[in-house]
Amino acid sequence: MSRHLDRADALFDVGRYEQAAAVVAQHLATDPQDAAALVLLARCRHRLGREQEAFAAVEEALRAEPDSLPAWLMRTHILLALARYEEAERAARHSVELAPQYWGSHYALGTVLDRSVRTERRREAYEAARTAVALAPEESDAHFLVGLTAQRTGNHDIAKQAYETALRLDPQSSEAHNNLSLLHLRRRWMRPGSWTKAAEGFVESAALDMNDRQARYNLETMAWGTAAGARWVALLGFVAAAIGSASLRTGSSGAEAFVPYAIGAVVLVGGWAGWAVWITRRVPSRLRRPLLLVARNCRPVLAMALAVGLLGLHSLVSMALWTLDASVVGALGYPLFWIVIITYWVSRSALQRRAPTAERGR
């Protein structure tokens, strides 16, 4: 390998793809049929999102060296990015024919088959991933693919073990952190602490890869879920405040007015206090700042939190200022009540539209 390609490889490894491509181009000016250089150029263009140019480079590499395994593997990944799945599958199967004992060939085939919506293809993807692990048990990516394909076919225990193995081999794998957290989130109602583990994993995934939109979206979903869950406390508090203060507002006195008021106050304060204790235990201090930072830049979360907060504040004020006329209290309270309900559905829909499309279902 020439010094140009050595330098280009080094630039590629540190993420300087544009510069790496320029260095490879210098080398190709003197040796235009160098298949290895053409594959590296295709890799650079692929990382830059220039898929058509990447495909042209890899086709050139295959014309120069028809049985180049790196070229066929790169061709598979580019065709996947171009959503040309049938061609990608053919390229992956040819890679397996060229190198049946190389784990990367089976990994590429499993990756392609995993994109299929057909159950039998996904099962075949799982078997390809297992073959990759058998050939290279030290490869984190192979274990991750086992986890991904097992998760898609409903084998969540196998998926969990595979993701944990992938993280033991590569603790910096943002995708493994993210997908393991999705499994924890799925079990949040059955296993105490699963919600917290999921949040920790999403935070770790986002920290490892600042461009990981999927992990960020998952954190947004958890922050929105926390705000949306509080709507039940706000709605209950509103009803308790309205019923509890009704007797006082109509001029009643004595036990007839005090008992309902006391019960309403206990329900209102107790509901919010209980929610605060529950949230404090569910969201440890180390997770609060990341969730708040995510929430601050997510309009659906802010809208839900604002609607819930305003209704909760209205209930507290209406209980404290029980001398206010009922029509004044109701004129503001009932619209806020319905705003919470409407905001739930509107913000939920808005949040779903924020879901990453390219990586959805990773």
XYZ file of C-alpha atoms in Angstrom:
362
model
C 0.000 0.000 0.000
C 1.359 3.422 -0.936
C 1.949 6.217 1.525
C -1.090 7.978 0.052
C -3.353 5.095 1.026
C -1.735 4.833 4.465
C -2.490 8.492 5.038
C -6.019 8.162 3.633
C -6.697 5.222 5.956
C -5.520 7.258 8.930
C -7.748 10.192 7.938
C -10.725 7.855 7.479
C -10.210 6.339 10.927
C -10.484 9.774 12.571
C -13.583 10.708 10.591
C -11.999 13.138 8.124
C -13.702 11.566 5.131
C -13.489 14.499 2.722
C -9.726 14.787 3.179
C -9.299 11.014 2.971
C -11.185 10.969 -0.334
C -8.962 13.728 -1.699
C -5.804 11.778 -0.786
C -7.176 8.593 -2.386
C -7.952 10.594 -5.523
C -4.290 11.639 -5.704
C -3.249 7.996 -5.580
C -5.805 6.974 -8.221
C -4.441 9.633 -10.544
C -1.311 7.481 -10.859
C -2.980 4.053 -10.458
C -6.632 4.240 -11.577
C -7.149 0.444 -11.437
C -6.163 -0.015 -7.786
C -9.208 -1.886 -6.420
C -8.266 -1.339 -2.765
C -8.012 2.425 -3.327
C -11.340 2.490 -5.163
C -13.023 0.651 -2.278
C -11.573 3.143 0.196
C -12.861 5.991 -1.969
C -16.303 4.341 -1.979
C -16.181 4.061 1.835
C -15.358 7.763 2.136
C -18.176 8.803 -0.182
C -20.578 6.450 1.603
C -19.787 8.092 4.953
C -20.300 11.498 3.357
C -23.749 10.436 2.146
C -22.781 10.588 -1.536
C -24.147 7.136 -2.335
C -24.299 7.395 -6.120
C -20.652 8.464 -6.278
C -19.760 5.683 -3.808
C -21.554 3.141 -5.982
C -19.673 4.329 -9.066
C -16.351 3.890 -7.236
C -17.153 0.380 -6.020
C -18.313 -0.662 -9.496
C -14.984 0.568 -10.830
C -13.231 -1.533 -8.178
C -15.153 -4.643 -9.243
C -14.276 -4.078 -12.882
C -10.629 -3.933 -11.856
C -10.893 -6.948 -9.517
C -14.155 -8.926 -9.933
C -13.581 -11.165 -6.886
C -12.611 -8.428 -4.464
C -14.385 -9.319 -1.195
C -14.045 -5.785 0.284
C -15.637 -4.401 -2.891
C -18.589 -6.814 -2.719
C -19.148 -6.051 0.965
C -18.988 -2.318 0.292
C -21.372 -2.764 -2.626
C -23.826 -4.448 -0.251
C -23.774 -1.544 2.206
C -24.157 1.078 -0.519
C -27.092 -0.759 -2.105
C -28.714 -0.948 1.324
C -28.318 2.812 1.713
C -29.916 3.241 -1.728
C -32.822 0.974 -0.644
C -32.045 -1.454 -3.476
C -32.633 -4.471 -1.271
C -32.791 -7.272 -3.852
C -29.468 -6.220 -5.368
C -27.985 -5.829 -1.894
C -29.041 -9.381 -1.025
C -27.464 -10.758 -4.184
C -24.239 -8.911 -3.401
C -24.236 -10.224 0.175
C -24.857 -13.821 -0.917
C -22.024 -13.539 -3.414
C -19.784 -12.327 -0.571
C -20.664 -15.485 1.390
C -19.784 -17.587 -1.675
C -16.426 -15.807 -1.969
C -15.567 -16.146 1.730
C -17.801 -18.637 3.571
C -15.442 -18.703 6.573
C -15.271 -14.921 6.976
C -17.638 -13.559 9.609
C -18.113 -10.255 7.772
C -19.781 -11.974 4.806
C -22.435 -13.545 7.034
C -22.790 -10.274 8.955
C -23.498 -8.431 5.698
C -26.061 -11.043 4.646
C -27.763 -10.912 8.050
C -27.887 -7.126 7.904
C -29.602 -7.209 4.509
C -32.093 -9.940 5.426
C -32.962 -8.146 8.658
C -34.476 -5.319 6.600
C -37.115 -7.654 5.175
C -40.680 -7.608 6.473
C -41.046 -11.342 5.807
C -40.749 -13.533 8.909
C -38.777 -16.300 7.190
C -36.194 -13.783 5.965
C -35.758 -12.417 9.472
C -35.219 -15.928 10.794
C -32.572 -16.446 8.136
C -31.013 -13.135 9.213
C -30.810 -14.461 12.782
C -29.075 -17.646 11.576
C -26.609 -15.593 9.511
C -25.846 -13.484 12.596
C -25.268 -16.633 14.686
C -22.882 -17.924 12.019
C -20.972 -14.633 12.175
C -20.668 -15.002 15.973
C -19.496 -18.608 15.640
C -16.775 -17.510 13.198
C -15.736 -14.425 15.198
C -16.917 -14.601 18.826
C -14.759 -11.588 19.702
C -16.547 -9.267 17.277
C -18.983 -6.932 19.047
C -20.869 -6.154 15.819
C -21.678 -9.817 15.271
C -23.208 -10.129 18.750
C -25.124 -6.892 18.193
C -26.643 -8.323 15.011
C -27.684 -11.465 16.900
C -29.405 -9.190 19.420
C -31.090 -7.118 16.729
C -32.385 -10.087 14.733
C -33.496 -11.923 17.897
C -35.312 -8.803 19.088
C -37.154 -8.498 15.784
C -38.352 -12.112 16.009
C -39.510 -11.723 19.612
C -36.640 -13.571 21.344
C -36.040 -10.823 23.887
C -34.029 -12.893 26.380
C -31.562 -13.917 23.650
C -31.447 -10.326 22.426
C -30.648 -9.056 25.925
C -27.790 -11.548 26.341
C -26.400 -10.656 22.914
C -26.466 -6.898 23.598
C -24.792 -7.413 26.971
C -22.071 -9.496 25.307
C -21.618 -6.820 22.640
C -21.169 -4.204 25.375
C -18.628 -6.347 27.230
C -16.602 -6.529 24.022
C -17.165 -2.874 23.107
C -18.441 -0.652 25.949
C -18.492 2.277 23.502
C -21.193 0.770 21.265
C -23.938 3.403 21.275
C -26.286 1.127 19.303
C -25.967 -1.713 21.816
C -26.662 0.695 24.698
C -29.691 2.040 22.836
C -31.230 -1.323 21.929
C -30.603 -2.878 25.339
C -32.366 0.145 26.828
C -35.348 -0.476 24.541
C -35.631 -3.956 26.041
C -35.457 -2.524 29.572
C -38.161 -0.025 28.632
C -40.363 -2.827 27.341
C -40.161 -4.515 30.758
C -40.685 -1.385 32.844
C -44.065 -2.543 34.180
C -42.827 -6.033 35.098
C -39.412 -5.366 36.621
C -38.726 -2.543 39.093
C -35.863 -0.314 37.999
C -36.175 -1.170 34.298
C -37.315 2.369 33.417
C -34.262 3.836 35.156
C -31.914 1.351 33.422
C -33.469 2.290 30.088
C -32.938 6.003 30.717
C -29.320 5.393 31.756
C -28.703 3.425 28.560
C -30.229 6.102 26.336
C -28.141 8.784 28.053
C -24.989 6.678 27.564
C -25.861 6.037 23.917
C -26.441 9.729 23.223
C -23.195 10.663 24.995
C -21.161 8.160 22.955
C -22.586 9.335 19.639
C -23.705 12.968 19.521
C -25.253 12.324 16.088
C -27.369 9.425 17.339
C -30.851 10.827 16.721
C -32.500 7.564 17.767
C -31.117 7.697 21.330
C -32.069 11.350 21.621
C -35.575 10.604 20.396
C -35.903 7.804 22.934
C -34.942 10.241 25.704
C -37.506 12.726 24.380
C -40.121 9.982 24.497
C -39.255 9.177 28.106
C -39.345 12.852 29.101
C -42.705 13.275 27.362
C -44.018 10.139 29.057
C -43.036 11.556 32.434
C -44.903 14.811 31.739
C -47.879 12.984 30.233
C -48.084 10.654 33.222
C -48.470 13.672 35.498
C -51.687 14.632 33.691
C -53.599 12.087 35.783
C -52.416 13.795 38.954
C -53.357 17.198 37.523
C -56.815 16.028 36.422
C -57.479 14.326 39.763
C -56.279 17.434 41.607
C -58.576 19.635 39.536
C -61.625 17.490 40.383
C -60.632 17.331 44.061
C -60.178 21.119 44.238
C -63.453 21.809 42.434
C -65.506 19.482 44.637
C -63.651 20.300 47.852
C -64.071 24.073 47.594
C -67.622 24.030 46.178
C -69.348 24.169 49.578
C -67.271 27.134 50.758
C -67.922 29.032 47.531
C -71.678 28.626 47.935
C -71.610 30.091 51.480
C -71.758 26.890 53.546
C -69.997 26.798 56.903
C -69.035 24.406 59.682
C -68.389 20.695 59.141
C -70.548 20.699 56.018
C -67.993 22.953 54.315
C -64.785 22.010 56.144
C -64.857 18.226 55.668
C -65.107 18.294 51.824
C -62.488 21.058 51.734
C -60.096 19.059 53.922
C -60.596 15.916 51.852
C -60.024 17.866 48.614
C -56.852 19.443 50.013
C -55.500 16.056 51.136
C -56.188 14.514 47.726
C -54.636 17.486 45.899
C -51.503 17.835 48.023
C -51.123 14.102 48.577
C -51.422 13.380 44.864
C -48.681 15.804 43.882
C -46.476 14.834 46.836
C -46.810 11.153 45.961
C -46.000 11.872 42.324
C -42.918 13.888 43.363
C -41.636 11.049 45.565
C -42.255 8.492 42.818
C -40.442 10.591 40.199
C -37.524 11.225 42.574
C -37.048 7.491 43.026
C -37.612 6.659 39.384
C -35.316 9.368 38.003
C -32.080 9.510 40.035
C -30.184 12.784 40.213
C -27.616 11.714 37.577
C -30.397 11.422 34.974
C -32.341 14.584 35.726
C -30.041 17.017 33.953
C -29.865 15.010 30.666
C -33.654 14.615 30.628
C -34.167 18.307 31.351
C -31.737 19.279 28.581
C -33.587 17.055 26.124
C -36.984 18.317 27.277
C -35.913 21.944 26.929
C -35.413 21.502 23.176
C -38.474 19.334 22.515
C -41.716 21.234 21.931
C -44.071 18.278 22.532
C -42.503 17.739 25.973
C -42.651 21.452 26.802
C -46.282 21.705 25.672
C -47.333 18.716 27.765
C -45.450 19.915 30.825
C -46.862 23.455 30.499
C -50.455 22.234 30.186
C -50.104 19.940 33.216
C -48.304 22.608 35.231
C -50.934 25.264 34.562
C -53.790 22.976 35.569
C -51.934 21.932 38.720
C -51.229 25.563 39.611
C -54.872 26.494 39.007
C -56.033 23.755 41.394
C -53.667 24.926 44.151
C -54.682 28.576 43.723
C -58.397 27.761 43.650
C -58.070 25.847 46.924
C -56.042 28.609 48.555
C -58.351 31.403 47.331
C -61.609 29.686 48.177
C -63.394 33.033 48.511
C -63.245 33.600 44.744
C -66.544 33.287 42.926
C -67.152 29.840 41.375
C -67.787 31.346 37.928
C -64.355 33.028 37.990
C -62.624 29.799 38.976
C -64.531 27.746 36.413
C -63.952 30.236 33.601
C -60.244 29.434 33.739
C -60.259 25.926 35.160
C -62.500 24.131 32.667
C -60.577 25.358 29.595
C -57.336 24.251 31.279
C -58.887 20.853 31.992
C -59.672 20.327 28.308
C -56.359 21.828 27.215
C -54.535 19.066 29.127
C -56.587 16.386 27.375
C -56.189 17.925 23.922
C -52.489 18.665 24.441
C -51.881 15.007 25.295
C -53.074 13.833 21.872
C -51.617 16.718 19.881
C -48.186 16.533 21.542
C -48.141 12.748 21.217
C -48.717 13.034 17.481
C -46.059 15.763 17.205
C -43.569 13.596 19.096
C -44.157 10.654 16.772
C -43.404 12.883 13.792
C -39.995 13.621 15.329
C -39.009 9.935 15.152
C -35.897 9.405 13.023
C -36.842 7.823 9.726
C -33.516 6.529 8.438
C -32.695 4.577 11.600
C -36.213 3.807 12.824
C -36.481 0.252 14.106
C -32.767 -0.204 14.585
